[in-house]
PDB file of C-alpha atoms and ligand atoms in Angstrom:
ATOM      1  CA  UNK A   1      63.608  -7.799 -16.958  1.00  0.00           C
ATOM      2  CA  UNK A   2      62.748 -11.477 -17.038  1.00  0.00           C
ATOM      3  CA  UNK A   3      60.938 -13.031 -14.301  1.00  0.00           C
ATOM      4  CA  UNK A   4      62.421 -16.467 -13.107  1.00  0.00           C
ATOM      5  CA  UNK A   5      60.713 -19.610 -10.823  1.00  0.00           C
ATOM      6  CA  UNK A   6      62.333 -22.481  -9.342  1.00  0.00           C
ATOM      7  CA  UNK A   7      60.839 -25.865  -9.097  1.00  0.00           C
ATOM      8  CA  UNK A   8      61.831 -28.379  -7.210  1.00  0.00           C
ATOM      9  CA  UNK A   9      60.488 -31.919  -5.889  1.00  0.00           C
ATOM     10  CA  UNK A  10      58.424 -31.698  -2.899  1.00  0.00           C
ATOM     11  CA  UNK A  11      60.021 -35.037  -1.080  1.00  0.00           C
ATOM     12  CA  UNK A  12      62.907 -32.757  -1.412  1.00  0.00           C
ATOM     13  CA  UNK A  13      61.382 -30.211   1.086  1.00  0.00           C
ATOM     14  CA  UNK A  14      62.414 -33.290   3.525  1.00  0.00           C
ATOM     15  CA  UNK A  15      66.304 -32.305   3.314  1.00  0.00           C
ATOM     16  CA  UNK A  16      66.681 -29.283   1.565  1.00  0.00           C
ATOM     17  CA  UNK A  17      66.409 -25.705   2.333  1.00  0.00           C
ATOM     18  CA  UNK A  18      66.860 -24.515  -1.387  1.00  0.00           C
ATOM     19  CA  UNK A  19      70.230 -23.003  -0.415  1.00  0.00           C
ATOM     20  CA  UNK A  20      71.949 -24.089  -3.511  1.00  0.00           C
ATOM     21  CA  UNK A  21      68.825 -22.936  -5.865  1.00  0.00           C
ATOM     22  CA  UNK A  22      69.359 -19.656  -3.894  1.00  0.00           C
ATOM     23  CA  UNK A  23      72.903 -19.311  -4.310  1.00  0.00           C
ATOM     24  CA  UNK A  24      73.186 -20.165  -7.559  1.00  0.00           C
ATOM     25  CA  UNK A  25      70.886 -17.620  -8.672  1.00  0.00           C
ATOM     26  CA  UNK A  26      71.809 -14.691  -6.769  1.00  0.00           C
ATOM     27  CA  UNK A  27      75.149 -15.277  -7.501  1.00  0.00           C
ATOM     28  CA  UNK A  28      74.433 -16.050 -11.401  1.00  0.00           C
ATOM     29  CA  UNK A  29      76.389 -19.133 -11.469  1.00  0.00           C
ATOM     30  CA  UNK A  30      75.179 -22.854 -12.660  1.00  0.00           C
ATOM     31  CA  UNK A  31      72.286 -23.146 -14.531  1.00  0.00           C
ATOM     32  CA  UNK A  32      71.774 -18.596 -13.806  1.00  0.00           C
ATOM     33  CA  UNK A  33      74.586 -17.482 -16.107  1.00  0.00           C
ATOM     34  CA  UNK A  34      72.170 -15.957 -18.659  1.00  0.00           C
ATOM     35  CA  UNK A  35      70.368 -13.422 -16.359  1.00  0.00           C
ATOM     36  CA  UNK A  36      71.040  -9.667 -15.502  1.00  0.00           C
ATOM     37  CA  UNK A  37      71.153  -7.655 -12.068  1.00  0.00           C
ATOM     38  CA  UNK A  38      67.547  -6.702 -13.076  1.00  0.00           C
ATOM     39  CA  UNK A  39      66.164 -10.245 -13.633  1.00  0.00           C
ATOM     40  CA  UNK A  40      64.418 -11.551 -10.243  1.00  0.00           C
ATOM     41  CA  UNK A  41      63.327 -14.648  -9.031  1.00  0.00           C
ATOM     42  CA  UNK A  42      59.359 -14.549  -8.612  1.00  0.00           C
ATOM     43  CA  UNK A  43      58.371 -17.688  -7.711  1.00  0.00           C
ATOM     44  CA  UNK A  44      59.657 -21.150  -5.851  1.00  0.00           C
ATOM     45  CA  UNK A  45      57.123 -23.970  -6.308  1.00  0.00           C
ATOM     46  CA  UNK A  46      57.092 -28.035  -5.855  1.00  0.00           C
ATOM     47  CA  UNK A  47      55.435 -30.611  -7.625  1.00  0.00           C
ATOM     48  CA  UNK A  48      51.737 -31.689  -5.657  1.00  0.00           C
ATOM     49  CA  UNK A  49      53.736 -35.527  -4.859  1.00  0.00           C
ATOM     50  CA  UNK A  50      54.030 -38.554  -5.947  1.00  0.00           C
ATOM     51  CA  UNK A  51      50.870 -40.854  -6.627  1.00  0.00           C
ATOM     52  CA  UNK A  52      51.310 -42.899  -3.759  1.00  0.00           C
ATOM     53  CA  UNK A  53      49.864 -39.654  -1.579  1.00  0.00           C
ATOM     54  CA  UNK A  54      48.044 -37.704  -4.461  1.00  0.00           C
ATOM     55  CA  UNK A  55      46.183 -39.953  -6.688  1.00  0.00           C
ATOM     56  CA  UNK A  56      45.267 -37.287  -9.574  1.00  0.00           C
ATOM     57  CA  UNK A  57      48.024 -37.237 -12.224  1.00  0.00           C
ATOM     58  CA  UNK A  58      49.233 -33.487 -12.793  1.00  0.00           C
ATOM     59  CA  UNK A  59      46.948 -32.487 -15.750  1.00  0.00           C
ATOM     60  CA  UNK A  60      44.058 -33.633 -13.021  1.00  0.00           C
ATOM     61  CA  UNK A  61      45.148 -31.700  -9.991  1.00  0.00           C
ATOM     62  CA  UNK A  62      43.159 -28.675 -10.316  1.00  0.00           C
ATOM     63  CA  UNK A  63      45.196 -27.468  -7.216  1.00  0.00           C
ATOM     64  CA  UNK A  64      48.397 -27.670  -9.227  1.00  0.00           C
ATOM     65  CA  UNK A  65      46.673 -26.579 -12.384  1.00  0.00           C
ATOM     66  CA  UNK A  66      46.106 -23.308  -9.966  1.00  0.00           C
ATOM     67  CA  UNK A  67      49.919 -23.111  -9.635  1.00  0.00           C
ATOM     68  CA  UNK A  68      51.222 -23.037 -12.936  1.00  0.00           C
ATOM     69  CA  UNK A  69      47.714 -20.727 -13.594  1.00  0.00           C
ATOM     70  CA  UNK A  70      49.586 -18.248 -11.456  1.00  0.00           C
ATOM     71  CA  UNK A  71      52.787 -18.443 -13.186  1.00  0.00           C
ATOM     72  CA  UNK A  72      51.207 -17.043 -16.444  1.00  0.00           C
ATOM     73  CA  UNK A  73      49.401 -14.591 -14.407  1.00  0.00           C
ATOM     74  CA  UNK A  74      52.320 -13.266 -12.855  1.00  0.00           C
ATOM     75  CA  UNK A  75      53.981 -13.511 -16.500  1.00  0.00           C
ATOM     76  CA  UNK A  76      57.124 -16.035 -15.305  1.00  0.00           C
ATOM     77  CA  UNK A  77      59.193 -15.981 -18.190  1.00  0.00           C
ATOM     78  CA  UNK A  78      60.729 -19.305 -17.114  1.00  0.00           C
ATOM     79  CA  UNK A  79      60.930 -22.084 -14.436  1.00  0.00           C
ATOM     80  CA  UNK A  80      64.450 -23.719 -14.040  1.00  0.00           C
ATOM     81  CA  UNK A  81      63.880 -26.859 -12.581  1.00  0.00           C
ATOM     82  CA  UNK A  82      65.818 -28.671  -9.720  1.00  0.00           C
ATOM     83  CA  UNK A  83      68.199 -31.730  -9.656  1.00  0.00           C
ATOM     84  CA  UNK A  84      66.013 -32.875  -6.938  1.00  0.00           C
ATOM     85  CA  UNK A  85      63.433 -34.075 -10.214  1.00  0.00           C
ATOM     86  CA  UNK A  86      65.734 -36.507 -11.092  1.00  0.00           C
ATOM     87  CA  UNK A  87      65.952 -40.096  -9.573  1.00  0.00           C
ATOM     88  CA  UNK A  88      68.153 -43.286 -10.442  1.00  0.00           C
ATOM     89  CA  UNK A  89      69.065 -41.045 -13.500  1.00  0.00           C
ATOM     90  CA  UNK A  90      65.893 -40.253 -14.725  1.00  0.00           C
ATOM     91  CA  UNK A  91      63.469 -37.082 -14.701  1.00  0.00           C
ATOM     92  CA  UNK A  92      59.946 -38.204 -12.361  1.00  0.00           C
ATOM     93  CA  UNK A  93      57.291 -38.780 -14.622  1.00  0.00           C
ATOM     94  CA  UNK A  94      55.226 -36.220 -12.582  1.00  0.00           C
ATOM     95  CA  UNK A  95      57.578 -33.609 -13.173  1.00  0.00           C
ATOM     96  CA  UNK A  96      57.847 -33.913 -16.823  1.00  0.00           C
ATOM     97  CA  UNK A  97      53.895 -34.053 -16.840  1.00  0.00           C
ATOM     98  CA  UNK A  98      53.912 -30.462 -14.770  1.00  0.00           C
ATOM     99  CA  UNK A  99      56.652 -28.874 -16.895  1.00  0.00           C
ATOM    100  CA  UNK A 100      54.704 -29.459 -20.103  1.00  0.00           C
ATOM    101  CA  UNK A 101      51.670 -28.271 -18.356  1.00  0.00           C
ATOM    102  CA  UNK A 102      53.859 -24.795 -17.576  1.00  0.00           C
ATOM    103  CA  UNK A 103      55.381 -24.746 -21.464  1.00  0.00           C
ATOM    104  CA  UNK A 104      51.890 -24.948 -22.670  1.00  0.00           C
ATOM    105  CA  UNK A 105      51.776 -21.576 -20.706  1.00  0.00           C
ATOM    106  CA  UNK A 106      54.023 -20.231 -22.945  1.00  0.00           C
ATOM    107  CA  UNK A 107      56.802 -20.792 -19.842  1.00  0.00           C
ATOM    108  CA  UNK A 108      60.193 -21.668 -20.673  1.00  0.00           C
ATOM    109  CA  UNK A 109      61.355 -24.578 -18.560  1.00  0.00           C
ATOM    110  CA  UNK A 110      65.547 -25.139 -18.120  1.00  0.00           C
ATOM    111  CA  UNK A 111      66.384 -28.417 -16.544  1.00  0.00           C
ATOM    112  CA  UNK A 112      68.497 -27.114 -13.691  1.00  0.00           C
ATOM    113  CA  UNK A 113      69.559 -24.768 -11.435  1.00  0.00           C
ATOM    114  CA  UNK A 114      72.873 -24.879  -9.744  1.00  0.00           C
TER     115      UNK A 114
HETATM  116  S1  SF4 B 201      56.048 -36.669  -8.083  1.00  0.00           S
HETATM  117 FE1  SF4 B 201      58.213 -36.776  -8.609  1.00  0.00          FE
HETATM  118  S2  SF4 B 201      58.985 -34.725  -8.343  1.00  0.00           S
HETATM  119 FE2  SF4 B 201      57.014 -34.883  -7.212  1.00  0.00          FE
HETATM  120  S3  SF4 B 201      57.480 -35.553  -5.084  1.00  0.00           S
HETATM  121 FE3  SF4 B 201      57.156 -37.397  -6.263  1.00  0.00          FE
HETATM  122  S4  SF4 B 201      59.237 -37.946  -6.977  1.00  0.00           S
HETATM  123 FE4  SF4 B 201      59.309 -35.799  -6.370  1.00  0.00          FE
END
């Protein structure tokens, strides 16, 4: 059984209600189509925000660091991460800093979701 998260952008908390994350994975469509009936999503996180709100940079933000800390503890075998990390065509910064901090974990990490 593999254990899944979702992570998404927390500005995106602003307009979304993670219904096409949802969808997508309990209907194993989009980014999903690998899993099994037994596979279950375990965790939904967001990034900590941008600089402009949160100065320390995501290796620094022992809050966040607490985060992907409880990924490995729960033993997430991978974080699919939302479209919402991308802007003007490119992946945030911040967001590429977290999802190496979750590989390092040992984490998979798929760019998307649905
Ligand atoms: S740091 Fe990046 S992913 Fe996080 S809220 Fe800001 S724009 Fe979104």
């Amino acid at each position: 059984m593999a254990k899944i998260g979702i992570l998404t952008c927390l500005y995106s908390n602003n307009v979304c209600a993670r219904v096409g994350c949802l969808k997508a994975f309990n209907s194993r469509t989009g980014h999903f189509t690998e899993y099994g009936p037994d596979d279950e999503l375990a965790a939904l996180m967001t990034c900590n925000g941008c600089k402009s709100w949160r100065e320390p940079a995501p290796s620094e933000d022992q809050e966040l660091l607490e985060k992907v800390e409880r990924l490995s503890k729960e033993e997430i075998d991978v974080v699919h991460v939302g479209v919402c990390s991308v802007h003007h065509g490119k992946e945030c910064g911040r967001m590429t800093e977290l999802c190496g901090l979750i590989e390092e974990k040992g984490i998979r990490v798929v760019r998307g979701t649905h």
